[in-house]
XYZ file of C-alpha atoms in Angstrom:
754
model
C 0.268 81.770 32.321
C -0.671 79.385 29.481
C -4.268 80.614 29.046
C -3.449 84.308 28.412
C -0.831 83.388 25.841
C -3.191 80.992 24.048
C -5.779 83.762 24.019
C -3.273 86.191 22.525
C -2.247 83.642 19.894
C -5.837 83.007 18.849
C -6.559 86.716 18.816
C -3.523 87.391 16.661
C -4.448 84.795 14.068
C -8.006 86.021 13.959
C -6.845 89.595 13.630
C -4.497 88.757 10.771
C -7.277 86.981 8.886
C -9.563 89.916 9.491
C -6.967 92.328 8.195
C -6.372 90.284 5.085
C -10.066 89.958 4.208
C -11.331 93.416 5.158
C -12.593 94.733 1.771
C -14.026 97.857 3.383
C -10.625 98.824 4.910
C -8.803 101.768 3.316
C -5.765 100.899 1.193
C -2.576 100.419 3.251
C 0.215 102.947 3.183
C 3.477 101.371 1.944
C 6.916 102.592 3.044
C 10.598 101.617 2.992
C 11.136 102.600 6.627
C 8.445 103.197 9.185
C 8.547 106.589 10.891
C 9.446 106.652 14.597
C 6.825 104.654 16.420
C 5.448 104.933 19.927
C 8.069 104.347 22.600
C 10.966 105.148 20.191
C 10.409 101.859 18.362
C 11.956 101.522 14.890
C 10.841 99.120 12.142
C 13.240 98.646 9.207
C 13.548 96.572 6.064
C 16.369 94.016 5.945
C 16.167 93.229 2.232
C 15.256 95.295 -0.846
C 12.296 93.023 -1.533
C 10.940 93.478 1.995
C 7.704 95.405 2.366
C 6.419 97.692 5.147
C 2.877 98.995 5.313
C 0.732 100.809 7.854
C -2.882 99.759 8.408
C -4.640 102.692 9.994
C -7.867 100.884 10.841
C -6.004 98.296 12.918
C -3.419 100.790 14.232
C -0.592 98.456 13.311
C 2.432 98.133 11.076
C 2.959 94.983 9.004
C 6.382 94.037 7.689
C 7.026 91.103 5.342
C 9.977 89.710 3.417
C 12.591 90.203 6.164
C 12.279 93.044 8.691
C 13.803 94.062 12.012
C 12.300 95.999 14.919
C 14.253 97.724 17.706
C 12.991 99.261 20.892
C 14.394 99.740 24.396
C 17.563 97.676 23.893
C 15.702 94.667 22.447
C 15.708 93.614 18.795
C 13.246 91.363 16.963
C 14.170 90.063 13.523
C 11.857 87.879 11.413
C 10.425 87.221 7.985
C 7.132 88.815 9.075
C 6.351 91.178 11.957
C 3.058 92.771 12.999
C 3.369 95.604 15.534
C 0.414 97.196 17.360
C 1.354 100.745 18.322
C -1.207 101.256 21.086
C -0.286 98.140 23.117
C 3.426 97.991 22.212
C 3.071 94.293 21.289
C 4.581 92.518 18.300
C 3.927 89.162 16.682
C 6.690 87.592 14.545
C 7.119 84.422 12.546
C 9.449 82.850 9.982
C 13.076 82.611 11.248
C 12.571 84.728 14.348
C 15.621 86.044 16.257
C 15.152 87.813 19.594
C 18.120 89.701 21.086
C 18.743 91.886 24.101
C 21.706 92.576 26.383
C 21.717 89.007 27.774
C 20.033 86.760 25.241
C 20.052 85.651 21.629
C 17.249 83.195 20.893
C 16.178 81.635 17.583
C 12.539 80.543 17.167
C 9.836 79.752 14.621
C 7.310 82.286 15.922
C 6.595 84.358 18.962
C 5.082 87.312 20.801
C 6.826 90.107 22.662
C 5.394 93.011 24.659
C 7.913 95.867 24.824
C 5.955 97.624 27.559
C 6.088 94.771 30.101
C 9.224 93.074 28.662
C 7.355 89.791 28.547
C 6.884 87.410 25.665
C 6.800 83.831 24.421
C 8.779 82.150 21.652
C 7.739 78.829 20.142
C 10.253 76.107 19.235
C 13.175 78.159 20.485
C 16.870 77.406 20.301
C 19.903 78.949 22.066
C 23.578 78.458 21.174
C 26.142 79.625 23.695
C 29.932 79.529 23.232
C 32.077 78.899 26.312
C 35.589 80.196 25.479
C 37.035 78.736 28.680
C 36.313 75.208 27.469
C 36.279 75.861 23.732
C 32.808 74.320 23.285
C 29.219 75.283 22.493
C 26.065 74.598 24.483
C 22.939 73.774 22.452
C 19.588 74.303 24.159
C 16.243 73.597 22.497
C 12.777 74.113 23.988
C 9.203 73.656 22.869
C 8.471 77.148 24.196
C 10.392 79.916 25.934
C 8.846 82.530 28.205
C 10.637 85.885 28.440
C 9.985 87.555 31.795
C 12.318 90.524 32.059
C 15.788 89.163 32.866
C 14.281 85.773 33.668
C 13.990 83.114 30.975
C 11.834 79.997 31.374
C 12.332 77.037 29.022
C 9.567 74.419 28.730
C 10.143 70.837 27.558
C 13.833 71.545 27.054
C 16.903 69.620 25.862
C 20.455 70.765 26.664
C 23.634 69.231 25.207
C 27.104 70.036 23.890
C 26.526 67.885 20.811
C 25.827 69.812 17.608
C 23.989 66.946 15.908
C 20.260 67.284 15.312
C 19.765 64.045 17.260
C 22.383 64.408 20.035
C 24.248 61.357 21.350
C 23.547 62.511 24.888
C 21.366 65.234 26.353
C 19.990 66.598 29.580
C 16.204 66.829 29.270
C 13.906 68.669 31.656
C 10.297 69.693 32.009
C 11.319 73.236 32.919
C 14.528 75.241 33.207
C 14.703 78.749 34.655
C 17.701 80.993 33.942
C 18.260 84.278 35.748
C 20.963 86.962 35.988
C 21.900 86.873 32.348
C 19.489 84.497 30.754
C 21.929 82.479 28.622
C 23.765 79.235 29.375
C 27.141 79.979 30.872
C 26.106 83.295 32.400
C 23.064 82.677 34.555
C 21.882 80.680 37.516
C 19.940 77.593 36.515
C 17.070 75.837 38.263
C 15.924 72.745 36.413
C 12.969 70.507 37.309
C 11.988 67.040 36.104
C 15.442 66.155 34.818
C 16.532 63.001 33.010
C 19.897 62.150 31.450
C 19.531 60.504 28.051
C 22.436 58.694 26.367
C 21.927 57.062 22.980
C 18.159 57.362 23.333
C 18.180 55.550 26.691
C 17.319 57.244 29.984
C 20.138 56.538 32.441
C 19.347 58.909 35.309
C 16.676 61.034 36.951
C 16.897 64.081 39.223
C 13.782 65.907 40.458
C 15.436 69.312 40.961
C 18.863 70.580 39.916
C 20.393 73.990 40.708
C 23.603 75.016 39.027
C 25.682 77.802 37.500
C 26.477 76.790 33.933
C 29.600 78.961 33.967
C 31.384 76.408 36.174
C 32.668 72.892 35.786
C 30.363 70.283 37.267
C 31.690 66.803 36.449
C 32.246 65.376 39.948
C 35.227 63.062 39.307
C 38.316 65.271 39.277
C 41.138 62.764 39.470
C 41.733 59.053 39.882
C 45.010 57.184 40.281
C 45.494 53.439 40.448
C 48.669 51.454 40.777
C 51.004 49.491 43.008
C 53.670 50.893 45.284
C 56.064 49.168 47.639
C 54.964 51.014 50.777
C 51.265 51.420 49.916
C 50.514 48.193 48.070
C 47.781 48.177 45.433
C 46.013 51.506 45.691
C 43.206 53.565 44.210
C 43.043 57.315 44.903
C 40.062 59.373 43.752
C 39.163 63.038 44.116
C 35.579 64.199 43.709
C 34.488 67.806 43.540
C 31.713 70.309 43.142
C 32.324 74.027 42.400
C 29.850 75.889 44.576
C 30.649 79.296 43.041
C 33.365 80.715 40.818
C 35.302 81.448 44.036
C 34.698 78.250 46.031
C 35.473 74.647 45.155
C 34.541 71.699 47.402
C 36.392 68.396 47.062
C 36.284 64.954 48.663
C 39.130 62.411 48.709
C 38.179 58.727 48.774
C 41.218 56.393 48.697
C 42.049 52.749 49.240
C 45.516 51.387 50.048
C 46.030 47.651 49.973
C 48.510 47.636 52.853
C 46.775 50.237 55.001
C 43.023 50.431 54.348
C 40.578 53.172 53.413
C 41.370 56.866 53.816
C 39.952 60.186 52.758
C 38.339 63.417 53.772
C 36.960 66.774 52.590
C 38.871 69.641 51.002
C 37.898 73.189 50.126
C 39.631 75.802 47.971
C 38.666 79.423 47.489
C 40.087 82.448 45.723
C 39.234 85.907 44.390
C 41.530 88.098 42.276
C 39.264 90.695 40.705
C 38.957 93.559 43.178
C 40.664 95.509 45.936
C 39.711 92.724 48.351
C 41.442 89.575 47.105
C 41.994 86.263 48.819
C 42.925 82.624 48.366
C 42.833 79.655 50.694
C 42.605 75.933 51.209
C 41.276 73.532 53.831
C 41.977 69.791 54.070
C 40.927 67.193 56.639
C 42.328 63.769 55.741
C 42.275 60.684 57.910
C 42.905 56.960 57.759
C 42.447 54.094 60.199
C 45.831 52.584 59.386
C 46.200 48.816 59.742
C 49.560 48.564 58.002
C 53.217 49.354 58.567
C 55.412 52.276 57.612
C 58.506 51.951 55.368
C 61.038 49.598 56.934
C 58.224 47.465 58.372
C 57.876 49.865 61.300
C 54.568 50.053 63.111
C 53.102 53.585 63.103
C 52.885 55.439 66.371
C 49.086 55.412 66.148
C 46.470 53.679 64.017
C 44.307 56.788 63.778
C 46.383 58.971 61.487
C 45.660 62.117 59.567
C 46.418 65.670 58.532
C 44.343 68.733 59.317
C 45.483 71.743 57.301
C 44.093 75.164 56.490
C 45.438 78.423 55.081
C 43.723 81.703 54.198
C 45.632 84.604 52.613
C 43.815 87.918 52.185
C 44.693 91.311 50.703
C 42.833 94.439 51.768
C 42.775 98.075 50.713
C 45.340 100.384 52.262
C 48.232 97.925 52.018
C 46.843 95.444 54.567
C 47.225 91.679 54.228
C 46.710 88.697 56.520
C 47.554 85.007 56.672
C 45.844 82.398 58.838
C 47.432 78.957 58.683
C 47.181 75.770 60.740
C 48.771 72.344 60.277
C 48.162 69.417 62.607
C 49.785 66.079 61.701
C 49.293 62.839 63.581
C 52.914 61.645 63.311
C 56.154 62.511 61.461
C 55.837 59.672 58.923
C 52.326 60.505 57.730
C 53.122 63.187 55.132
C 56.068 61.347 53.480
C 53.887 58.251 53.080
C 50.554 59.684 51.943
C 51.392 63.239 50.737
C 54.921 62.928 49.416
C 54.845 66.141 47.387
C 53.777 68.208 50.407
C 56.604 66.735 52.468
C 59.205 67.530 49.786
C 58.368 71.212 49.259
C 60.715 72.260 52.057
C 58.066 74.493 53.631
C 57.855 74.146 57.379
C 54.528 72.865 58.661
C 53.401 75.648 60.956
C 50.425 77.286 62.604
C 50.370 81.076 62.495
C 48.283 84.219 62.428
C 50.032 86.991 60.515
C 48.932 90.568 59.866
C 50.926 93.065 57.805
C 50.561 96.559 56.436
C 52.805 98.278 53.875
C 52.212 101.983 53.314
C 54.760 103.879 51.261
C 58.102 103.822 53.081
C 56.683 102.142 56.186
C 55.660 98.594 57.016
C 54.637 96.705 60.113
C 53.548 93.183 60.991
C 52.223 91.051 63.832
C 52.838 87.288 64.117
C 51.457 84.671 66.488
C 52.915 81.199 65.895
C 52.296 78.394 68.381
C 53.442 74.820 67.783
C 50.758 72.174 67.217
C 52.871 69.120 66.342
C 54.713 67.873 69.412
C 57.291 65.976 67.342
C 58.507 69.166 65.607
C 61.495 71.170 66.810
C 60.209 74.693 66.266
C 60.402 78.243 67.591
C 57.137 79.658 68.857
C 56.421 83.388 68.588
C 53.925 84.293 71.314
C 53.798 86.860 69.713
C 56.221 88.856 67.534
C 55.650 92.398 66.224
C 57.894 94.526 64.030
C 58.023 97.935 62.391
C 60.154 98.704 59.317
C 61.243 101.820 57.465
C 62.143 101.126 53.852
C 64.701 103.510 52.306
C 63.164 106.680 53.687
C 64.651 109.626 51.803
C 65.894 112.855 53.404
C 67.677 115.972 52.088
C 66.480 115.452 48.516
C 67.776 111.896 48.379
C 71.205 112.614 49.854
C 70.405 110.463 52.904
C 68.478 107.189 53.090
C 67.279 105.544 56.278
C 66.464 101.852 56.808
C 65.104 100.623 60.097
C 63.790 97.375 61.574
C 62.480 97.098 65.128
C 60.848 94.015 66.578
C 59.683 92.620 69.909
C 59.092 88.918 70.466
C 58.199 86.419 73.152
C 60.144 83.334 72.119
C 59.696 79.714 73.056
C 62.155 77.170 71.634
C 60.381 73.804 71.549
C 62.315 70.570 71.087
C 60.935 67.231 69.912
C 58.788 65.938 72.771
C 60.038 62.411 72.115
C 63.544 63.406 73.215
C 64.594 62.726 76.788
C 65.590 64.995 78.353
C 63.832 67.805 76.542
C 65.685 71.050 75.948
C 62.981 73.709 75.756
C 63.972 77.311 76.392
C 62.296 80.696 76.304
C 63.151 84.408 76.318
C 61.777 87.858 75.736
C 63.668 89.709 73.019
C 63.696 93.203 71.610
C 65.788 93.939 68.530
C 66.365 97.109 66.535
C 68.648 97.737 63.578
C 69.185 101.227 62.171
C 71.060 101.907 58.940
C 71.975 105.232 57.331
C 72.969 105.268 53.650
C 74.655 108.203 51.930
C 74.788 107.955 48.117
C 77.333 110.127 46.291
C 79.055 110.159 42.889
C 82.792 109.710 42.333
C 83.418 110.719 38.753
C 81.913 107.964 36.553
C 81.181 105.808 39.617
C 78.140 105.808 41.839
C 78.920 105.063 45.465
C 77.126 104.537 48.746
C 78.489 104.617 52.255
C 76.450 103.095 55.047
C 76.647 102.621 58.773
C 74.398 100.485 60.937
C 73.862 99.888 64.614
C 72.038 96.934 66.107
C 70.832 96.542 69.672
C 69.241 93.334 70.975
C 67.829 92.953 74.474
C 67.308 89.516 76.062
C 65.470 88.605 79.229
C 67.813 85.608 79.553
C 70.835 84.227 77.676
C 72.133 80.687 77.273
C 74.308 81.187 80.345
C 71.247 82.144 82.440
C 72.291 85.781 82.470
C 69.277 88.022 82.755
C 68.505 91.394 81.249
C 71.458 91.330 78.870
C 71.933 93.653 75.894
C 73.928 92.879 72.754
C 75.242 95.740 70.644
C 76.606 95.247 67.128
C 78.193 98.083 65.156
C 78.904 97.864 61.473
C 79.115 99.664 58.202
C 80.687 99.622 54.791
C 80.558 101.021 51.312
C 79.402 100.092 47.841
C 80.967 101.361 44.587
C 79.817 100.586 41.075
C 79.563 101.958 37.585
C 78.178 101.133 34.166
C 79.838 100.875 30.755
C 77.957 100.721 27.469
C 79.384 99.786 24.119
C 77.463 99.505 20.812
C 78.296 96.359 18.861
C 78.433 96.032 15.094
C 76.349 92.875 15.218
C 73.425 92.084 12.939
C 71.803 88.783 12.064
C 68.799 87.962 9.946
C 68.662 84.466 11.427
C 68.532 85.707 15.031
C 66.410 88.750 14.054
C 69.025 91.214 15.366
C 69.153 94.688 13.811
C 71.490 96.243 16.408
C 73.121 95.227 19.685
C 74.846 96.774 22.659
C 76.784 95.421 25.636
C 76.247 96.846 29.135
C 78.782 96.006 31.853
C 77.938 96.707 35.513
C 80.869 96.050 37.909
C 80.412 96.564 41.638
C 82.424 96.157 44.831
C 80.864 96.065 48.300
C 82.595 95.995 51.657
C 80.493 95.204 54.710
C 81.543 94.542 58.290
C 80.174 94.175 61.788
C 83.283 95.122 63.692
C 82.040 94.949 67.241
C 79.614 92.703 69.142
C 79.297 92.818 72.904
C 78.049 89.198 73.168
C 79.212 86.349 70.949
C 76.426 84.330 69.347
C 77.604 81.079 71.004
C 76.525 82.581 74.337
C 72.983 83.074 73.079
C 70.190 80.570 72.656
C 69.495 80.246 68.952
C 65.872 80.931 68.095
C 66.212 82.401 64.578
C 68.733 84.367 62.403
C 68.571 87.403 64.722
C 70.467 85.438 67.377
C 73.046 84.136 64.884
C 74.297 87.685 64.080
C 77.909 88.275 65.155
C 81.087 89.993 64.050
C 82.069 89.459 60.414
C 83.964 91.083 57.561
C 83.251 90.492 53.892
C 84.272 91.919 50.538
C 81.950 91.150 47.616
C 82.895 91.418 43.936
C 80.120 91.265 41.364
C 80.061 91.714 37.603
C 76.857 92.084 35.609
C 76.673 91.788 31.827
C 73.656 92.579 29.668
C 73.532 92.145 25.895
C 70.543 94.011 24.473
C 69.263 93.607 20.928
C 66.918 95.644 18.759
C 64.560 93.360 16.888
C 61.543 93.340 14.675
C 58.567 92.018 16.687
C 57.553 88.489 15.748
C 53.882 89.524 15.762
C 52.862 92.875 14.349
C 51.864 95.213 17.143
C 48.702 97.279 17.080
C 49.856 100.648 15.713
C 48.490 103.447 13.607
C 51.077 102.800 10.874
C 49.831 101.813 7.426
C 50.174 98.132 6.543
C 52.934 98.951 4.054
C 55.201 100.326 6.797
C 57.181 97.865 8.946
C 56.480 97.594 12.658
C 58.890 99.605 14.841
C 61.936 97.885 16.352
C 61.821 96.886 20.006
C 64.722 96.581 22.461
C 65.040 93.604 24.789
C 67.617 91.512 26.626
C 69.320 88.997 24.363
C 71.529 87.548 27.120
C 72.599 88.253 30.706
C 75.611 87.010 32.686
C 76.012 87.707 36.406
C 79.071 86.711 38.472
C 79.598 87.119 42.213
C 82.281 86.087 44.714
C 83.064 86.917 48.369
C 86.424 87.413 50.088
C 86.723 87.010 53.883
C 89.707 88.751 55.494
C 89.194 86.670 58.672
C 88.463 83.241 57.168
C 88.721 81.138 60.335
C 85.908 83.153 61.912
C 83.638 83.894 58.982
C 83.995 81.094 56.396
C 85.303 77.846 57.919
C 88.923 78.863 57.309
C 88.379 79.523 53.567
C 89.326 83.054 52.416
C 87.227 82.846 49.232
C 83.654 81.778 48.791
C 82.580 79.712 45.770
C 82.048 81.633 42.531
C 78.333 82.101 41.857
C 77.255 82.579 38.249
C 74.064 82.825 36.253
C 73.650 83.021 32.479
C 70.419 83.448 30.506
C 69.918 83.810 26.761
C 66.797 84.326 24.629
C 68.038 84.132 21.029
C 64.547 83.804 19.507
C 61.013 84.379 20.716
C 60.497 80.600 20.859
C 63.865 79.622 22.390
C 65.277 80.318 25.864
C 68.155 78.770 27.817
C 69.731 79.379 31.203
C 72.350 77.991 33.547
C 73.581 78.841 37.027
C 76.413 77.338 39.031
C 78.478 77.468 42.205
C 82.205 76.726 41.744
C 84.765 76.389 44.514
C 88.282 77.085 43.147
C 89.999 75.787 46.304
C 89.164 72.091 45.711
C 89.985 69.770 42.835
C 86.358 68.950 41.976
C 85.151 72.457 42.580
C 81.711 72.321 40.967
C 79.285 72.307 43.890
C 75.979 73.066 42.150
C 75.049 73.336 38.503
C 71.600 73.899 37.020
C 70.960 74.092 33.299
C 67.747 74.311 31.315
C 66.297 75.014 27.887
C 62.801 75.760 26.610
C 61.733 75.594 22.969
C 58.440 77.156 21.904
C 57.538 78.492 25.365
C 54.077 79.617 24.213
C 53.101 75.950 24.014
C 55.312 74.600 26.807
C 52.460 74.375 29.315
C 50.059 72.336 27.228
C 49.618 69.937 30.103
C 48.702 71.904 33.191
C 46.027 72.399 35.793
C 43.441 75.060 36.345
C 43.253 77.132 39.515
C 41.419 74.347 41.356
C 43.902 71.635 40.338
C 41.814 69.946 37.669
C 43.911 68.482 34.882
C 43.345 70.426 31.673
C 45.049 71.143 28.375
C 45.761 74.866 28.530
C 47.981 75.714 25.553
C 46.385 77.762 22.835
C 47.656 75.176 20.313
C 45.129 72.735 21.743
C 42.097 75.001 21.387
C 39.811 73.667 18.681
C 37.089 76.279 18.405
C 37.534 78.029 15.084
C 36.216 81.331 16.362
C 38.844 81.847 19.070
C 41.917 79.706 18.382
C 44.683 79.902 15.778
C 45.043 77.320 13.086
C 47.776 74.743 13.499
C 50.694 75.795 11.372
C 54.060 74.199 10.725
C 55.597 71.481 12.871
C 57.432 74.121 14.912
C 54.060 75.502 15.997
C 52.885 72.107 17.220
C 55.521 71.049 19.724
C 57.451 72.311 22.706
C 60.378 70.970 24.704
C 61.625 71.845 28.155
C 64.852 70.384 29.588
C 66.279 71.014 33.035
C 69.037 69.393 35.084
C 69.821 70.222 38.717
C 73.108 69.046 40.259
C 74.173 69.266 43.920
C 77.598 67.834 44.693
C 77.541 64.577 46.682
C 73.783 64.884 47.052
C 71.684 64.701 43.903
C 71.522 65.218 40.171
C 68.067 65.300 38.634
C 67.037 65.647 34.992
C 63.527 66.875 34.140
C 62.181 66.815 30.597
C 58.764 67.748 29.209
C 57.808 67.240 25.562
C 54.396 68.135 24.121
C 53.159 67.691 20.585
C 49.866 68.532 18.877
C 49.304 66.030 16.066
C 46.071 67.595 14.841
C 43.029 69.407 16.104
C 41.889 66.074 17.562
C 45.062 64.354 18.814
C 47.727 65.647 21.183
C 50.249 64.041 23.526
C 52.778 64.888 26.188
C 55.676 63.194 27.971
C 57.112 64.168 31.344
C 60.319 62.515 32.606
C 62.254 62.954 35.829
C 65.490 61.011 36.206
C 67.634 61.102 39.326
C 71.261 60.412 38.481
C 72.232 60.722 42.141
C 71.506 59.048 44.502
C 70.780 55.800 42.685
C 69.050 55.718 39.334
C 65.334 56.317 39.510
C 62.739 58.774 38.356
C 59.138 59.575 37.549
C 57.611 59.137 34.105
C 54.272 60.249 32.744
C 52.632 59.899 29.335
C 49.428 61.781 28.529
C 47.392 61.164 25.379
C 44.291 63.172 24.476
C 41.656 62.686 21.771
C 38.887 65.128 20.930
C 35.753 63.063 20.168
C 33.608 65.951 18.969
C 31.281 66.337 21.959
C 33.363 63.977 24.137
C 36.982 63.994 25.325
C 39.151 60.935 25.882
C 42.303 61.113 28.039
C 44.805 58.416 28.938
C 47.568 59.081 31.445
C 50.129 56.429 32.355
C 52.882 57.137 34.860
C 55.432 55.543 37.150
C 56.908 57.175 40.217
C 60.374 56.879 41.724
C 59.268 53.999 43.964
C 58.084 51.990 40.921
C 54.424 52.637 41.663
C 52.272 52.712 38.541
C 49.598 55.393 38.079
C 46.969 54.960 35.370
C 44.176 57.382 34.577
C 41.640 56.812 31.779
C 38.734 59.201 31.282
C 35.998 59.644 28.710
C 33.746 62.550 29.534
C 31.420 65.038 27.781
C 32.859 68.418 26.972
C 31.894 71.202 29.320
C 31.420 68.929 32.312
C 35.110 68.696 33.337
């Protein structure tokens, strides 16, 4: 390819000299704007002092002093341009800028053929902004070949440093970009690569293939510390994003009391079409030479966890879940994956298929047990069909229906002797009819339901037994609205109203042919029995009309204020149950605890909530109480993780690129606080606090604190400090968990690689 371009360059220079010295040539024709050229090309002046002239003998247009040429979606801007009409080729020099749909390249000089969409630019430079990371890529090349949508860089340097002599750079003999042609958008194949830091070559790679739109820095996370049950430990996670939908990870860990462990992990997701999915796969193992908490020897030295889940959404209301979890022993997860063991989610293996279409839904579930130490119900399989509030007679009758068939296998812990496994075939159907009707200012509903359950065998070895449950009830409620003469400049309230929604519901199952204590208990279907319950609930909503904090996009002139908007200022919900037969339905207590929830959003940057459960029949009646507050919620998640779990500052207050981020304002714009306390009587009381503060465009910090008041006094702490070092980022994270294990993470990495 080099010879033809050298020939064209020599020919162009010779032709220009010939044009300049041709005394016998007719005088050129000057113009402000060239008429339409061949192929709908347009040549224009950029500045008043620019000059355009047509040289008939050479069949070309010559523009000097700052001109621009457009043709076929491509634009060439330069101090001087010569365009040959017959060949469709242009030569440009002096501050050349080439642009098309995918590229914007700066160069000193260059050729471009509009007919073949091929060209060459000398001493080219590309700047690409990556809004996801808030950085710029700088790419410089001795020459750049334009080959349609393919761009080839020769003798190239790529860096995120804006200095003329970058602190670090990736240098290559050749880089080829396709499918977009600019860093961050295209596929990259680079050959003859060296990594240069401070003028010193520190690495070499013959060939490198990558998508610059993805993170590439392999070290994702590292934790080091000391813990009572693990000893001195080092946990590292390495990763490589294969595509924007697939991330591959590898865990490499060392535990002083147990040895080396690790394994691969994959994560995938897609949320941009009618066919969406997400999933995860993990295979982790360790040849354990240590002891479990309490100095107990593990059941096996070869321990591990094999886990996978794939959740997919299809057109037509279809969705599916495939999940598998195989654990070597019951103590493995609490020791090595404490967070996974504390989520409360049952470790299960299942294949689930569901479809929801309008008022109808159906599902199919197959769930065998893989872990022999788990007490679990197997569904081999279970299928159901549901009707969701199907309307008849113009809404005067609603129908709800659930019908399922299941082959059940109750599996006990295999370590128990004797084992108590049991199985049954079960068919269950529940039909409910609802009749809504008004009673003056009240809206009411009356409902009746029938349930039939068929068992192949009961707990008393009775075969082919049927259980019938009949029930019904009613629901009555209304709504009151009262305008309030409340205004406040401080709280930005222009008007307010109070909405009260009281409701009473009576529900009963008055007849059951088989008591639930005569049935083997597989799941909540078998626990159904006779009951009677009266529920009182009271909803309160305070709505306020406010001026929006940020002016909305409207067609109103700037002099006119933005329109008022209505939103919830506060909500208060109360609920309590009464049981007419307390000894049967509520452990001999006629009243249930009072359940309450209160939320208030007085300003756009302030929110608070609390919920509680209070039992009036005991002296210390508060059973649960949760309370929380968030200040400046827009910045409350400054310390988060991206969709693949990589630690990253995500608040817009931390963005430093001037083209896409707001300027730091007052102190109130720089910090956020989140407080939360969860109390469970005679069990636990835990305080969680998160404070973030942005000192400047370079410095930011965050503190996370968890303190367990009950049981004992312990908690987790974490301090994160971040410094923007221009083209580098420095992060320091220091933490301590509830077991007094210290976690320290210190990273210094180039921007755009993490």
